[in-house]
Amino acid sequence: MNTTHTSRHRGNDTGTGATTDRTNPPMTRRLSRLVPALCGLLLVLVGVTACGRTESSGATTTDATTTGSELSYEAVGACKDVFSRTDAPGAQIIVLWDSTASVADMPFPAALAEDLKTASLDDGTLSVIAVDGEAVAPRILAKDVALSTTGERDRPSVAKLAEVIPACVQSVYLNGLVPTAPGTDLHRAMTVAAEIAEPGATVWTVSDMMSTSGQLALSKAVLAEPADQAAETAAADAPVDLHRNVWKVSGMANAATPLLSASREWVRDFTRGLCRGWNASGCKSIELDPVNPVRTATGLPKDPVPPFPAVDAVTTATTCSFTLPDELLFDGGSAELRGDVDEVLNQPLALLDANAETTLRIVGHAASSGAYTAAELLALSKARVQAVRDRIVAAGIEKARVSSRGVGDTEPLAEDIDPSTGLQIPEIAAAERRVELIIEGAPCSR
């Protein structure tokens, strides 16, 4: 049975939007050329035993060769023929792809591949936006291109084409993608996505979500704030309206320089907060991916990892002093140790274990705050150093070697209250909230 549909005028479509016959002869001849190449590609990628024949021409399929994720010339040409359509009526997939130097190498997201297959089956469309760096606009690599051929959706060739569409997207648009400027400007790319998103779109951001340029840059001051608070401020200062469309993120916090668990969780919570502030849906489903192996990026513009809190070690000939930011040790504003606290205690524990003659002094500090009294800050710092001491003793270090004291905000590194406003200076206050481990009797490296 012949059916018709009204095409949408999209992107660089030069058509008129008139009613299009899904079974017109030119498209039938086009299918006879596309299906053999793509079906052969399917044989290579997913091991299907037989693709059969095209419905219209009866032409048998032939294999296309691939090299890793690279498609053959014939297969890429067939993919491009599919993408040349700009009148598909189905749901819209928008992909923001971040290949900047801070991003750890990662495979094509399996969930994105499934969304592309579904969109192909439903005769949906794809837009691809390449994230770039400082003062450089993101590149729109594809805008509302089709993910399938026209015609009845229950044809076998439609399902076969859907299986290879993720490989087509990767080969045609993403392989060899290189940014042109240093840094990562995610806000500009998200703004472009919001501008082209239609109701019912799904927006995918494949990125470590660590912007170092533009309005969303993760500065030391931003990273000193709780993630939810930082996200609320960022969403107000760098607005994006995703119109309640679903936002999905892959690769979040998978940096070329590995992050501590606390920093990865901060990025996750910050991204969820942005999702809410940017009027998107699906925010609760945004999760961290497993950590991927680190790559050595070559030939990419400079893009350093933002200044996340880190353990600082200072050595002399006979001492090693570690400064541990509270956010790496404790859950929120409590004295409860994080479940992953060994990530930051392993180095001092190893030094203590290897040098039985050493002793350890633990000193806990707090930042000045109008919300707490000096006595409350002192009590919190004492509770925190006790928790750290207990953990170190539980790891096998003799109690007699360990002393501890909490000093509240009485030994500041610098003034952390702005005298003109009476408010905390976030990055200075963050430096005050710390625990110091001073190991006496051995330098940091031996």
Coordinates of C-alpha atoms in Angstrom, one line a residue:
M1 CA 0.0 0.0 0.0
N2 CA 1.4 3.4 -1.0
T3 CA 1.6 6.0 1.8
T4 CA 2.5 9.7 1.7
H5 CA 3.9 12.1 4.3
T6 CA 4.6 15.8 4.5
S7 CA 8.3 16.5 4.9
R8 CA 9.6 19.1 7.2
H9 CA 11.8 21.8 5.8
R10 CA 15.1 21.3 7.6
G11 CA 18.7 22.5 7.7
N12 CA 20.1 22.8 4.2
D13 CA 17.0 21.1 2.6
T14 CA 16.3 22.8 -0.7
G15 CA 13.0 21.1 -1.2
T16 CA 9.6 22.8 -0.9
G17 CA 8.1 20.7 1.9
A18 CA 5.6 19.3 -0.6
T19 CA 4.0 15.9 -0.1
T20 CA 6.5 13.2 -1.1
D21 CA 5.6 9.7 -2.5
R22 CA 7.5 7.2 -0.5
T23 CA 7.5 4.7 -3.3
N24 CA 8.6 6.9 -6.2
P25 CA 10.9 5.2 -8.8
P26 CA 14.0 7.4 -8.3
M27 CA 14.2 6.4 -4.6
T28 CA 13.6 2.7 -5.5
R29 CA 16.6 2.9 -7.8
R30 CA 18.6 4.6 -5.1
L31 CA 17.8 1.9 -2.6
S32 CA 19.1 -0.7 -5.0
R33 CA 22.4 1.0 -4.8
L34 CA 22.5 1.7 -1.1
V35 CA 21.3 -1.6 0.4
P36 CA 24.0 -3.9 -1.1
A37 CA 26.9 -1.7 0.3
L38 CA 25.3 -1.2 3.7
C39 CA 24.2 -4.8 4.0
G40 CA 27.7 -6.0 3.2
L41 CA 28.9 -3.6 5.9
L42 CA 26.5 -5.3 8.3
L43 CA 28.0 -8.7 7.5
V44 CA 31.4 -7.4 8.7
L45 CA 30.3 -5.5 11.8
V46 CA 27.8 -7.8 13.4
G47 CA 28.3 -11.2 11.8
V48 CA 24.9 -11.5 10.2
T49 CA 24.9 -14.7 8.0
A50 CA 22.9 -13.3 5.1
C51 CA 21.4 -10.0 4.1
G52 CA 19.3 -11.3 1.3
R53 CA 18.1 -9.1 -1.6
T54 CA 16.7 -5.6 -1.9
E55 CA 12.9 -5.5 -2.1
S56 CA 12.8 -3.6 -5.4
S57 CA 15.7 -4.7 -7.5
G58 CA 16.6 -8.3 -6.4
A59 CA 20.3 -7.4 -6.5
T60 CA 22.4 -9.7 -4.2
T61 CA 24.5 -8.0 -1.6
T62 CA 28.3 -7.8 -1.6
D63 CA 30.7 -7.5 1.3
A64 CA 32.3 -4.2 2.2
T65 CA 35.6 -4.3 3.9
T66 CA 36.4 -2.4 7.1
T67 CA 39.6 -1.6 9.0
G68 CA 38.8 -1.3 12.7
S69 CA 36.2 1.4 13.0
E70 CA 37.0 2.7 9.6
L71 CA 34.5 1.8 6.8
S72 CA 35.5 1.1 3.3
Y73 CA 35.2 3.8 0.7
E74 CA 32.1 2.1 -0.8
A75 CA 30.4 1.9 2.6
V76 CA 31.2 5.5 3.5
G77 CA 29.7 6.6 0.2
A78 CA 26.6 4.6 0.9
C79 CA 26.4 6.2 4.3
K80 CA 26.7 9.7 2.8
D81 CA 23.9 8.9 0.4
V82 CA 21.6 8.1 3.3
F83 CA 22.7 11.3 5.1
S84 CA 22.0 13.4 2.1
R85 CA 18.3 13.3 2.8
T86 CA 16.9 16.2 4.8
D87 CA 13.2 15.5 4.8
A88 CA 12.8 12.7 7.4
P89 CA 9.8 13.2 9.7
G90 CA 10.9 11.2 12.7
A91 CA 12.4 12.2 16.1
Q92 CA 15.6 14.2 16.2
I93 CA 18.9 13.1 17.7
I94 CA 21.5 15.8 18.4
V95 CA 25.0 14.8 19.3
L96 CA 27.7 17.1 20.7
W97 CA 31.1 15.5 20.3
D98 CA 34.0 16.6 22.4
S99 CA 37.4 15.4 21.1
T100 CA 39.5 18.0 23.0
A101 CA 42.8 17.1 24.6
S102 CA 41.4 16.7 28.2
V103 CA 39.1 13.9 27.2
A104 CA 40.1 10.3 27.8
D105 CA 39.9 7.9 24.9
M106 CA 36.5 6.2 25.0
P107 CA 34.5 3.9 22.7
F108 CA 31.4 5.0 20.8
P109 CA 28.7 5.0 23.6
A110 CA 26.6 1.9 23.3
A111 CA 23.5 3.7 24.5
L112 CA 23.9 6.3 21.8
A113 CA 24.3 3.6 19.2
E114 CA 21.0 2.2 20.3
D115 CA 19.3 5.6 20.1
L116 CA 20.6 6.0 16.6
K117 CA 19.3 2.6 15.6
T118 CA 15.9 3.4 17.0
A119 CA 15.8 6.8 15.3
S120 CA 16.8 5.1 12.0
L121 CA 14.0 2.6 12.3
D122 CA 11.6 5.5 13.0
D123 CA 12.9 7.6 10.1
G124 CA 14.4 10.2 12.4
T125 CA 17.2 12.7 11.9
L126 CA 20.7 13.5 13.2
S127 CA 22.5 16.7 13.9
V128 CA 26.2 16.6 14.9
I129 CA 28.0 19.5 16.7
A130 CA 31.8 19.5 17.2
V131 CA 32.9 21.1 20.5
D132 CA 35.8 23.5 20.0
G133 CA 38.0 25.7 22.2
E134 CA 38.6 29.3 23.2
A135 CA 36.9 31.9 21.1
V136 CA 36.0 29.4 18.3
A137 CA 32.4 28.6 17.4
P138 CA 31.4 25.0 17.5
R139 CA 31.1 23.3 14.1
I140 CA 27.8 22.0 12.9
L141 CA 28.9 18.8 11.0
A142 CA 25.4 17.7 10.2
K143 CA 22.0 19.3 10.6
D144 CA 18.8 17.3 10.5
V145 CA 20.1 14.7 8.1
A146 CA 18.1 11.5 7.7
L147 CA 19.2 8.2 9.3
S148 CA 17.3 6.0 6.9
T149 CA 15.7 5.8 3.4
T150 CA 12.1 6.7 2.6
G151 CA 9.4 4.0 2.4
E152 CA 7.5 1.6 4.5
R153 CA 9.2 1.1 7.9
D154 CA 8.6 -2.7 8.0
R155 CA 10.9 -3.4 5.0
P156 CA 13.9 -5.8 5.9
S157 CA 16.3 -3.3 4.5
V158 CA 15.2 -0.6 7.0
A159 CA 16.2 -2.8 9.9
K160 CA 19.5 -3.8 8.3
L161 CA 20.3 -0.2 7.6
A162 CA 19.5 0.8 11.3
E163 CA 22.2 -1.7 12.5
V164 CA 25.0 0.0 10.6
I165 CA 23.9 3.6 11.2
P166 CA 26.1 4.1 14.3
A167 CA 29.2 3.0 12.3
C168 CA 28.1 5.3 9.5
V169 CA 27.9 8.3 12.0
Q170 CA 31.3 7.5 13.4
S171 CA 33.0 7.1 10.1
V172 CA 31.4 10.0 8.2
Y173 CA 31.3 12.6 11.0
L174 CA 33.5 11.7 13.9
N175 CA 36.6 9.8 12.8
G176 CA 39.6 12.2 12.7
L177 CA 37.7 15.0 14.3
V178 CA 40.2 17.5 15.8
P179 CA 39.5 20.8 17.6
T180 CA 41.2 24.0 16.3
A181 CA 41.7 26.0 19.4
P182 CA 43.0 25.4 23.0
G183 CA 40.5 24.7 25.7
T184 CA 37.0 23.4 25.7
D185 CA 33.9 25.6 25.3
L186 CA 31.0 23.4 26.1
H187 CA 28.5 26.3 26.7
R188 CA 28.7 27.5 23.1
A189 CA 28.1 24.0 21.8
M190 CA 25.1 23.5 24.1
T191 CA 23.7 26.8 23.0
V192 CA 23.8 25.7 19.4
A193 CA 22.1 22.4 20.3
A194 CA 19.3 24.3 22.1
E195 CA 18.8 26.5 19.1
I196 CA 18.3 23.6 16.6
A197 CA 16.4 21.3 19.0
E198 CA 12.8 20.6 18.2
P199 CA 10.2 19.3 20.6
G200 CA 10.8 15.6 21.4
A201 CA 14.5 15.8 20.6
T202 CA 17.2 13.8 22.4
V203 CA 20.4 15.7 23.1
W204 CA 23.6 13.7 23.6
T205 CA 26.8 15.2 24.9
V206 CA 29.8 12.9 24.6
S207 CA 32.3 14.8 26.7
D208 CA 34.2 14.8 30.0
M209 CA 32.0 17.8 30.9
M210 CA 35.1 19.8 31.9
S211 CA 34.9 23.1 30.2
T212 CA 38.0 25.2 30.4
S213 CA 37.0 28.1 28.2
G214 CA 33.9 30.3 27.8
Q215 CA 31.1 31.0 30.3
L216 CA 31.1 27.4 31.6
A217 CA 34.8 27.3 32.5
L218 CA 35.6 25.3 35.7
S219 CA 37.8 27.8 37.5
K220 CA 39.3 27.3 40.9
A221 CA 36.5 29.5 42.4
V222 CA 33.8 27.4 40.8
L223 CA 35.4 24.1 41.9
A224 CA 35.6 25.4 45.5
E225 CA 31.8 25.5 45.7
P226 CA 29.5 22.6 46.3
A227 CA 28.5 21.1 43.0
D228 CA 24.8 21.9 43.2
Q229 CA 25.5 25.5 44.2
A230 CA 28.1 25.9 41.4
A231 CA 25.7 24.5 38.9
E232 CA 22.9 26.8 39.9
T233 CA 25.2 29.8 39.5
A234 CA 26.6 28.5 36.2
A235 CA 23.1 27.9 34.7
A236 CA 22.1 31.4 35.6
D237 CA 25.3 33.0 34.2
A238 CA 25.5 30.7 31.1
P239 CA 21.9 30.0 30.3
V240 CA 20.7 27.3 27.9
D241 CA 17.0 26.3 27.4
L242 CA 16.7 22.7 26.3
H243 CA 12.9 23.0 26.3
R244 CA 12.3 19.8 28.5
N245 CA 14.0 17.7 25.9
V246 CA 16.0 14.7 27.2
W247 CA 19.7 15.3 27.8
K248 CA 22.0 12.3 27.9
V249 CA 25.7 12.5 28.8
S250 CA 28.5 10.0 28.2
G251 CA 32.2 10.2 29.1
M252 CA 31.5 12.6 32.0
A253 CA 34.7 13.1 34.2
N254 CA 36.7 10.6 32.0
A255 CA 39.7 12.8 31.7
A256 CA 43.0 12.2 30.0
T257 CA 44.5 12.9 33.5
P258 CA 42.6 10.6 35.9
L259 CA 40.5 12.3 38.5
L260 CA 39.9 11.2 42.1
S261 CA 36.5 9.8 42.9
A262 CA 35.5 12.9 44.8
S263 CA 36.2 15.1 41.7
R264 CA 34.4 12.7 39.4
E265 CA 31.3 12.8 41.7
W266 CA 31.5 16.6 41.7
V267 CA 31.4 16.7 37.9
R268 CA 28.4 14.3 37.9
D269 CA 26.5 16.4 40.5
F270 CA 27.4 19.6 38.6
T271 CA 26.2 18.2 35.4
R272 CA 22.9 17.0 37.0
G273 CA 22.5 20.6 38.3
L274 CA 23.1 22.1 34.9
C275 CA 20.5 19.7 33.5
R276 CA 17.9 21.0 35.9
G277 CA 18.9 24.6 35.4
W278 CA 18.9 24.3 31.6
N279 CA 15.3 23.0 31.6
A280 CA 16.1 19.5 30.4
S281 CA 14.6 16.2 31.4
G282 CA 16.3 12.9 32.3
C283 CA 18.6 14.6 34.8
K284 CA 18.3 11.8 37.4
S285 CA 19.5 9.3 34.8
I286 CA 22.9 11.1 34.3
E287 CA 25.5 8.8 35.8
L288 CA 29.2 8.4 35.7
D289 CA 30.6 5.9 33.2
P290 CA 33.3 3.4 34.2
V291 CA 36.7 4.9 34.1
N292 CA 38.4 4.4 30.7
P293 CA 42.1 3.9 30.1
V294 CA 44.0 7.1 29.6
R295 CA 45.3 8.0 26.2
T296 CA 48.2 10.1 25.2
A297 CA 46.7 12.9 23.1
T298 CA 49.0 14.1 20.3
G299 CA 48.5 16.9 17.9
L300 CA 45.7 18.5 19.8
P301 CA 45.5 22.1 21.1
K302 CA 46.4 22.6 24.8
D303 CA 43.5 21.8 27.1
P304 CA 44.6 21.3 30.8
V305 CA 42.3 19.6 33.3
P306 CA 40.6 22.2 35.5
P307 CA 42.2 22.8 39.0
F308 CA 40.3 20.2 41.0
P309 CA 41.2 19.8 44.7
A310 CA 44.3 17.7 45.0
V311 CA 46.7 16.3 47.7
D312 CA 49.7 18.6 48.1
A313 CA 53.0 17.2 49.4
V314 CA 55.9 19.2 50.6
T315 CA 59.2 17.6 51.7
T316 CA 62.4 18.5 53.5
A317 CA 65.3 16.3 54.3
T318 CA 63.5 14.8 57.3
T319 CA 59.8 15.5 56.9
C320 CA 57.0 15.0 54.5
S321 CA 53.9 17.1 54.9
F322 CA 50.6 16.3 53.1
T323 CA 47.7 18.7 52.8
L324 CA 44.4 17.0 52.2
P325 CA 41.4 19.1 51.2
D326 CA 38.3 18.3 53.3
E327 CA 36.2 17.6 50.2
L328 CA 38.5 14.6 49.3
L329 CA 38.2 13.2 52.9
F330 CA 34.7 13.8 54.2
D331 CA 31.1 13.6 53.0
G332 CA 29.6 17.1 52.8
G333 CA 30.0 19.2 55.9
S334 CA 30.3 16.2 58.2
A335 CA 33.1 14.3 59.9
E336 CA 32.2 11.1 58.2
L337 CA 35.0 9.8 55.9
R338 CA 34.2 9.2 52.3
G339 CA 34.0 5.6 51.2
D340 CA 37.0 6.2 48.8
V341 CA 39.2 7.9 51.4
D342 CA 42.0 5.4 50.8
E343 CA 42.6 7.2 47.5
V344 CA 44.0 10.1 49.3
L345 CA 45.5 8.3 52.4
N346 CA 47.4 5.6 50.5
Q347 CA 50.5 7.7 49.9
P348 CA 51.0 8.8 53.5
L349 CA 50.1 5.4 54.7
A350 CA 52.7 3.8 52.4
L351 CA 55.4 6.2 53.7
L352 CA 54.5 5.5 57.3
D353 CA 54.5 1.7 56.7
A354 CA 57.8 1.8 54.9
N355 CA 59.5 3.8 57.7
A356 CA 58.8 2.4 61.1
E357 CA 60.8 5.1 62.9
T358 CA 58.6 7.9 61.6
T359 CA 55.8 9.7 63.6
L360 CA 52.7 11.4 62.4
R361 CA 51.0 14.6 63.5
I362 CA 47.5 15.3 62.2
V363 CA 46.2 18.8 62.3
G364 CA 42.6 19.7 61.3
H365 CA 41.6 23.2 60.1
A366 CA 38.3 24.9 59.3
A367 CA 37.3 28.0 57.3
S368 CA 35.8 31.0 59.1
S369 CA 32.1 31.2 58.6
G370 CA 29.3 33.4 59.8
A371 CA 27.1 30.3 60.0
Y372 CA 29.1 28.7 62.7
T373 CA 30.6 29.8 66.0
A374 CA 34.3 29.4 66.7
A375 CA 33.4 26.6 69.2
E376 CA 31.5 24.7 66.5
L377 CA 34.3 25.0 64.0
L378 CA 36.8 23.8 66.6
A379 CA 34.6 20.8 67.5
L380 CA 34.2 19.9 63.8
S381 CA 37.9 20.1 63.1
K382 CA 38.5 17.8 66.2
A383 CA 36.0 15.3 65.0
R384 CA 37.5 15.2 61.6
V385 CA 41.1 14.6 62.7
Q386 CA 39.8 11.9 65.0
A387 CA 38.2 10.2 62.1
V388 CA 41.4 10.4 60.1
R389 CA 43.5 9.1 63.0
D390 CA 41.1 6.2 63.5
R391 CA 41.4 5.2 59.9
I392 CA 45.2 5.4 59.9
V393 CA 45.4 3.3 63.1
A394 CA 43.0 0.8 61.6
A395 CA 45.3 0.5 58.6
G396 CA 48.0 -0.8 61.0
I397 CA 50.0 2.2 62.1
E398 CA 50.7 2.0 65.9
K399 CA 48.7 4.5 68.1
A400 CA 51.9 5.6 69.8
R401 CA 53.2 7.0 66.5
V402 CA 50.2 9.2 65.8
S403 CA 49.1 12.5 67.5
S404 CA 46.2 14.7 66.4
R405 CA 44.6 18.1 67.2
G406 CA 41.9 20.2 65.7
V407 CA 42.4 24.0 65.6
G408 CA 39.2 25.2 64.0
D409 CA 39.8 28.5 62.1
T410 CA 42.5 29.7 64.5
E411 CA 45.5 29.1 62.1
P412 CA 44.4 30.4 58.7
L413 CA 46.6 30.5 55.7
A414 CA 45.0 33.8 54.6
E415 CA 42.0 35.9 55.3
D416 CA 39.0 34.1 53.7
I417 CA 36.3 36.7 54.5
D418 CA 35.8 39.7 52.1
P419 CA 35.8 42.7 54.5
S420 CA 33.7 44.8 52.1
T421 CA 30.8 42.2 52.0
G422 CA 31.4 40.0 55.0
L423 CA 31.1 36.9 52.7
Q424 CA 33.5 34.1 52.3
I425 CA 35.9 34.1 49.4
P426 CA 35.2 30.6 48.0
E427 CA 38.6 29.6 46.7
I428 CA 40.4 30.9 49.8
A429 CA 37.9 29.3 52.2
A430 CA 38.3 26.0 50.3
A431 CA 42.0 26.1 51.0
E432 CA 41.4 26.6 54.7
R433 CA 39.2 23.5 55.0
R434 CA 42.0 20.9 55.2
V435 CA 43.7 18.2 57.2
E436 CA 47.5 18.2 57.4
L437 CA 49.5 15.1 57.9
I438 CA 53.1 15.8 59.0
I439 CA 55.3 12.8 58.9
E440 CA 58.5 13.3 60.8
G441 CA 61.6 11.2 60.2
A442 CA 61.4 10.7 56.4
P443 CA 61.2 12.8 53.3
C444 CA 58.3 12.3 50.8
S445 CA 60.4 10.1 48.5
R446 CA 63.0 7.6 49.6

